[in-house]
Amino acid sequence: MRMILVGPPGAGKGTQAARLLSTYEIPHISTGDMLRAAKKAGTEMGKKAAAFMDAGNLVPDEVVIGLVIDRIAEADCEEGFMLDGFPRTRPQAEALDTALTAAGVSLDVVLLIEVPDELIVERITGRRSDPATGTIYHLKFNPPPAALASKVVQRADDTEKACVARLKKYHSETAPIVPFYESKGLVRRVNGNAAPDVVTDRIKDVLSRN
Ligand code: AMP
């Protein structure tokens, strides 16, 4: 299964991807995670990406496209992959299409997780993660266990200011990829405004109808 997860920041893409992995045994490829790892490692690419990320802006297409095209050419992606946070612009979607066509394969589904804008800021600013495992929590909706309370960390771009910028970018740059995939009949929509378990069930239901 070759699948793309699309949705605004805080829609639950990362959370749902982690839950879907036990059902669909394919690599979860998150460009946000890859860029954060590069930033942490202090590589040239990480340094270049950091300023864009922390301000809530998109990292330039030429950086991200190369990263993903190389990753999906690896052997573990032969049977499929779950792309999370890519493509985020129309040129990224077109570059992915070209690479897949050249490899003689195609996408199976574009899963759009929809959450209204007015809920996003609260979701994002309350988000925390366990630095040891990457498990995502929310201070109000899914609090970390007491033993982790002092250990969880907040992403540098999960502030209100960066969140508002990311949401704007989502609408101006990323939302336009939806009609591109709709014209190919690939889009499945899921209402993401519910508890994570409920959303996972909705996703599995939608995917089983494929
Ligand atoms: P995410 O973890 O998906 O929310 O991504 C965090 C940040 O990484 C984004 O706000 C962007 O700055 C950057 N980023 C992740 N994926 C992409 C992408 N496909 N294109 C451009 N920037 C990206």
GROMACS .gro file of C-alpha atoms and ligand atoms in nm:
model
  233
    1MET     CA    1   0.000   0.000   0.000
    2ARG     CA    2   0.139   0.337  -0.103
    3MET     CA    3  -0.033   0.596   0.103
    4ILE     CA    4  -0.012   0.967   0.184
    5LEU     CA    5  -0.144   1.126   0.503
    6VAL     CA    6  -0.258   1.485   0.454
    7GLY     CA    7  -0.408   1.725   0.706
    8PRO     CA    8  -0.344   2.049   0.889
    9PRO     CA    9  -0.079   2.063   1.163
   10GLY     CA   10  -0.220   1.890   1.470
   11ALA     CA   11  -0.472   1.684   1.272
   12GLY     CA   12  -0.323   1.367   1.421
   13LYS     CA   13  -0.119   1.244   1.123
   14GLY     CA   14   0.176   1.128   1.334
   15THR     CA   15  -0.046   0.975   1.602
   16GLN     CA   16  -0.256   0.787   1.348
   17ALA     CA   17   0.044   0.675   1.142
   18ALA     CA   18   0.194   0.513   1.453
   19ARG     CA   19  -0.135   0.331   1.519
   20LEU     CA   20  -0.176   0.213   1.161
   21LEU     CA   21   0.167   0.053   1.145
   22SER     CA   22   0.055  -0.265   1.316
   23THR     CA   23  -0.211  -0.315   1.048
   24TYR     CA   24  -0.019  -0.198   0.743
   25GLU     CA   25   0.338  -0.317   0.780
   26ILE     CA   26   0.503  -0.046   0.575
   27PRO     CA   27   0.758   0.222   0.666
   28HIS     CA   28   0.623   0.542   0.819
   29ILE     CA   29   0.808   0.827   0.651
   30SER     CA   30   0.763   1.161   0.825
   31THR     CA   31   0.952   1.449   0.666
   32GLY     CA   32   0.903   1.648   0.989
   33ASP     CA   33   1.075   1.369   1.187
   34MET     CA   34   1.355   1.342   0.929
   35LEU     CA   35   1.415   1.718   0.936
   36ARG     CA   36   1.406   1.729   1.317
   37ALA     CA   37   1.662   1.445   1.327
   38ALA     CA   38   1.887   1.635   1.083
   39LYS     CA   39   1.847   1.950   1.294
   40LYS     CA   40   1.938   1.762   1.613
   41ALA     CA   41   2.238   1.599   1.446
   42GLY     CA   42   2.355   1.942   1.331
   43THR     CA   43   2.401   1.842   0.966
   44GLU     CA   44   2.424   2.113   0.699
   45MET     CA   45   2.072   2.029   0.586
   46GLY     CA   46   1.946   2.035   0.944
   47LYS     CA   47   2.097   2.377   1.004
   48LYS     CA   48   1.944   2.510   0.683
   49ALA     CA   49   1.602   2.367   0.769
   50ALA     CA   50   1.595   2.482   1.133
   51ALA     CA   51   1.519   2.850   1.072
   52PHE     CA   52   1.230   2.766   0.839
   53MET     CA   53   1.085   2.508   1.078
   54ASP     CA   54   1.107   2.713   1.396
   55ALA     CA   55   0.925   3.003   1.230
   56GLY     CA   56   0.649   2.773   1.106
   57ASN     CA   57   0.754   2.809   0.743
   58LEU     CA   58   0.803   2.534   0.490
   59VAL     CA   59   1.152   2.406   0.418
   60PRO     CA   60   1.236   2.470   0.048
   61ASP     CA   61   1.104   2.208  -0.195
   62GLU     CA   62   1.449   2.118  -0.332
   63VAL     CA   63   1.564   2.007   0.014
   64VAL     CA   64   1.260   1.799   0.103
   65ILE     CA   65   1.201   1.642  -0.238
   66GLY     CA   66   1.550   1.489  -0.253
   67LEU     CA   67   1.512   1.354   0.098
   68VAL     CA   68   1.187   1.171   0.019
   69ILE     CA   69   1.278   1.047  -0.328
   70ASP     CA   70   1.596   0.887  -0.187
   71ARG     CA   71   1.406   0.737   0.107
   72ILE     CA   72   1.128   0.573  -0.096
   73ALA     CA   73   1.387   0.420  -0.330
   74GLU     CA   74   1.516   0.211  -0.037
   75ALA     CA   75   1.444  -0.162  -0.030
   76ASP     CA   76   1.200  -0.151   0.264
   77CYS     CA   77   0.964   0.068   0.059
   78GLU     CA   78   0.922  -0.187  -0.219
   79GLU     CA   79   0.587  -0.308  -0.084
   80GLY     CA   80   0.470   0.040   0.009
   81PHE     CA   81   0.506   0.333   0.245
   82MET     CA   82   0.308   0.577   0.452
   83LEU     CA   83   0.414   0.935   0.379
   84ASP     CA   84   0.331   1.176   0.661
   85GLY     CA   85   0.378   1.547   0.597
   86PHE     CA   86   0.486   1.505   0.235
   87PRO     CA   87   0.391   1.629  -0.018
   88ARG     CA   88   0.310   1.970   0.126
   89THR     CA   89   0.322   2.175  -0.195
   90ARG     CA   90   0.210   2.124  -0.551
   91PRO     CA   91   0.573   2.097  -0.683
   92GLN     CA   92   0.637   1.825  -0.420
   93ALA     CA   93   0.327   1.634  -0.533
   94GLU     CA   94   0.437   1.659  -0.895
   95ALA     CA   95   0.794   1.548  -0.815
   96LEU     CA   96   0.659   1.247  -0.626
   97ASP     CA   97   0.434   1.158  -0.916
   98THR     CA   98   0.727   1.174  -1.159
   99ALA     CA   99   0.945   0.955  -0.935
  100LEU     CA  100   0.671   0.695  -0.886
  101THR     CA  101   0.591   0.684  -1.256
  102ALA     CA  102   0.961   0.638  -1.335
  103ALA     CA  103   0.968   0.348  -1.086
  104GLY     CA  104   0.658   0.196  -1.251
  105VAL     CA  105   0.440   0.221  -0.940
  106SER     CA  106   0.155   0.444  -0.825
  107LEU     CA  107  -0.018   0.573  -0.513
  108ASP     CA  108  -0.311   0.378  -0.371
  109VAL     CA  109  -0.468   0.635  -0.142
  110VAL     CA  110  -0.442   0.991  -0.013
  111LEU     CA  111  -0.595   1.003   0.333
  112LEU     CA  112  -0.716   1.350   0.429
  113ILE     CA  113  -0.766   1.396   0.806
  114GLU     CA  114  -0.994   1.696   0.852
  115VAL     CA  115  -0.999   1.906   1.171
  116PRO     CA  116  -1.151   2.257   1.192
  117ASP     CA  117  -0.902   2.547   1.225
  118GLU     CA  118  -1.050   2.665   1.556
  119LEU     CA  119  -0.943   2.339   1.726
  120ILE     CA  120  -0.588   2.334   1.592
  121VAL     CA  121  -0.419   2.591   1.820
  122GLU     CA  122  -0.533   2.415   2.139
  123ARG     CA  123  -0.426   2.077   2.000
  124ILE     CA  124  -0.083   2.203   1.899
  125THR     CA  125   0.011   2.418   2.198
  126GLY     CA  126  -0.080   2.137   2.441
  127ARG     CA  127   0.119   1.876   2.250
  128ARG     CA  128   0.417   1.715   2.425
  129SER     CA  129   0.627   1.410   2.346
  130ASP     CA  130   0.842   1.161   2.529
  131PRO     CA  131   1.198   1.226   2.405
  132ALA     CA  132   1.293   0.862   2.469
  133THR     CA  133   1.017   0.694   2.266
  134GLY     CA  134   0.862   0.971   2.058
  135THR     CA  135   0.517   0.891   2.200
  136ILE     CA  136   0.289   1.192   2.160
  137TYR     CA  137   0.073   1.323   2.447
  138HIS     CA  138  -0.153   1.621   2.506
  139LEU     CA  139  -0.156   1.805   2.838
  140LYS     CA  140  -0.538   1.816   2.842
  141PHE     CA  141  -0.666   1.543   2.608
  142ASN     CA  142  -0.411   1.266   2.666
  143PRO     CA  143  -0.186   1.361   2.960
  144PRO     CA  144   0.148   1.183   3.001
  145PRO     CA  145   0.175   0.940   3.294
  146ALA     CA  146   0.298   1.100   3.620
  147ALA     CA  147   0.644   0.944   3.583
  148LEU     CA  148   0.688   1.123   3.250
  149ALA     CA  149   0.531   1.455   3.345
  150SER     CA  150   0.865   1.630   3.401
  151LYS     CA  151   1.034   1.458   3.106
  152VAL     CA  152   0.803   1.533   2.813
  153VAL     CA  153   0.917   1.804   2.573
  154GLN     CA  154   0.749   2.056   2.346
  155ARG     CA  155   0.845   2.099   1.981
  156ALA     CA  156   1.009   2.434   1.901
  157ASP     CA  157   0.737   2.503   1.643
  158ASP     CA  158   0.442   2.414   1.868
  159THR     CA  159   0.412   2.769   2.004
  160GLU     CA  160   0.098   2.967   1.924
  161LYS     CA  161   0.284   3.205   1.690
  162ALA     CA  162   0.445   2.927   1.484
  163CYS     CA  163   0.122   2.731   1.485
  164VAL     CA  164  -0.074   3.020   1.332
  165ALA     CA  165   0.197   3.051   1.063
  166ARG     CA  166   0.186   2.675   0.992
  167LEU     CA  167  -0.190   2.678   0.960
  168LYS     CA  168  -0.171   2.966   0.711
  169LYS     CA  169   0.089   2.774   0.509
  170TYR     CA  170  -0.131   2.466   0.517
  171HIS     CA  171  -0.417   2.655   0.356
  172SER     CA  172  -0.207   2.843   0.101
  173GLU     CA  173   0.044   2.573   0.001
  174THR     CA  174  -0.077   2.229   0.106
  175ALA     CA  175  -0.456   2.233   0.068
  176PRO     CA  176  -0.416   2.289  -0.311
  177ILE     CA  177  -0.265   1.940  -0.347
  178VAL     CA  178  -0.604   1.791  -0.253
  179PRO     CA  179  -0.775   1.877  -0.586
  180PHE     CA  180  -0.464   1.745  -0.765
  181TYR     CA  181  -0.516   1.402  -0.602
  182GLU     CA  182  -0.896   1.428  -0.623
  183SER     CA  183  -0.865   1.448  -1.002
  184LYS     CA  184  -0.690   1.111  -0.982
  185GLY     CA  185  -0.966   0.965  -0.762
  186LEU     CA  186  -0.727   0.894  -0.473
  187VAL     CA  187  -0.864   1.105  -0.188
  188ARG     CA  188  -1.045   0.953   0.112
  189ARG     CA  189  -1.165   1.198   0.379
  190VAL     CA  190  -1.181   1.124   0.750
  191ASN     CA  191  -1.325   1.347   1.021
  192GLY     CA  192  -1.034   1.386   1.266
  193ASN     CA  193  -1.234   1.571   1.531
  194ALA     CA  194  -1.268   1.281   1.777
  195ALA     CA  195  -1.063   1.077   2.022
  196PRO     CA  196  -0.761   0.903   1.862
  197ASP     CA  197  -0.921   0.554   1.889
  198VAL     CA  198  -1.233   0.672   1.711
  199VAL     CA  199  -1.030   0.833   1.433
  200THR     CA  200  -0.823   0.514   1.392
  201ASP     CA  201  -1.145   0.313   1.347
  202ARG     CA  202  -1.274   0.565   1.093
  203ILE     CA  203  -0.948   0.541   0.897
  204LYS     CA  204  -0.949   0.160   0.895
  205ASP     CA  205  -1.309   0.167   0.780
  206VAL     CA  206  -1.236   0.407   0.495
  207LEU     CA  207  -0.926   0.210   0.389
  208SER     CA  208  -1.110  -0.122   0.395
  209ARG     CA  209  -1.353   0.017   0.136
  210ASN     CA  210  -1.069   0.082  -0.105
  211AMP     P1  211   0.560   1.822   1.079
  211AMP     O1  212   0.630   1.740   1.181
  211AMP     O2  213   0.508   1.740   0.965
  211AMP     O3  214   0.455   1.913   1.138
  211AMP     O4  215   0.671   1.918   1.014
  211AMP     C1  216   0.741   2.013   1.092
  211AMP     C2  217   0.804   2.119   1.004
  211AMP     O5  218   0.901   2.058   0.919
  211AMP     C3  219   0.709   2.193   0.911
  211AMP     O6  220   0.640   2.301   0.974
  211AMP     C4  221   0.807   2.242   0.804
  211AMP     O7  222   0.883   2.351   0.850
  211AMP     C5  223   0.900   2.122   0.791
  211AMP     N1  224   0.848   2.025   0.690
  211AMP     C6  225   0.805   1.899   0.714
  211AMP     N2  226   0.766   1.839   0.600
  211AMP     C7  227   0.783   1.931   0.503
  211AMP     C8  228   0.758   1.933   0.363
  211AMP     N3  229   0.706   1.826   0.299
  211AMP     N4  230   0.788   2.046   0.294
  211AMP     C9  231   0.841   2.154   0.355
  211AMP     N5  232   0.864   2.160   0.486
  211AMP    C10  233   0.836   2.051   0.560
   0.00000   0.00000   0.00000
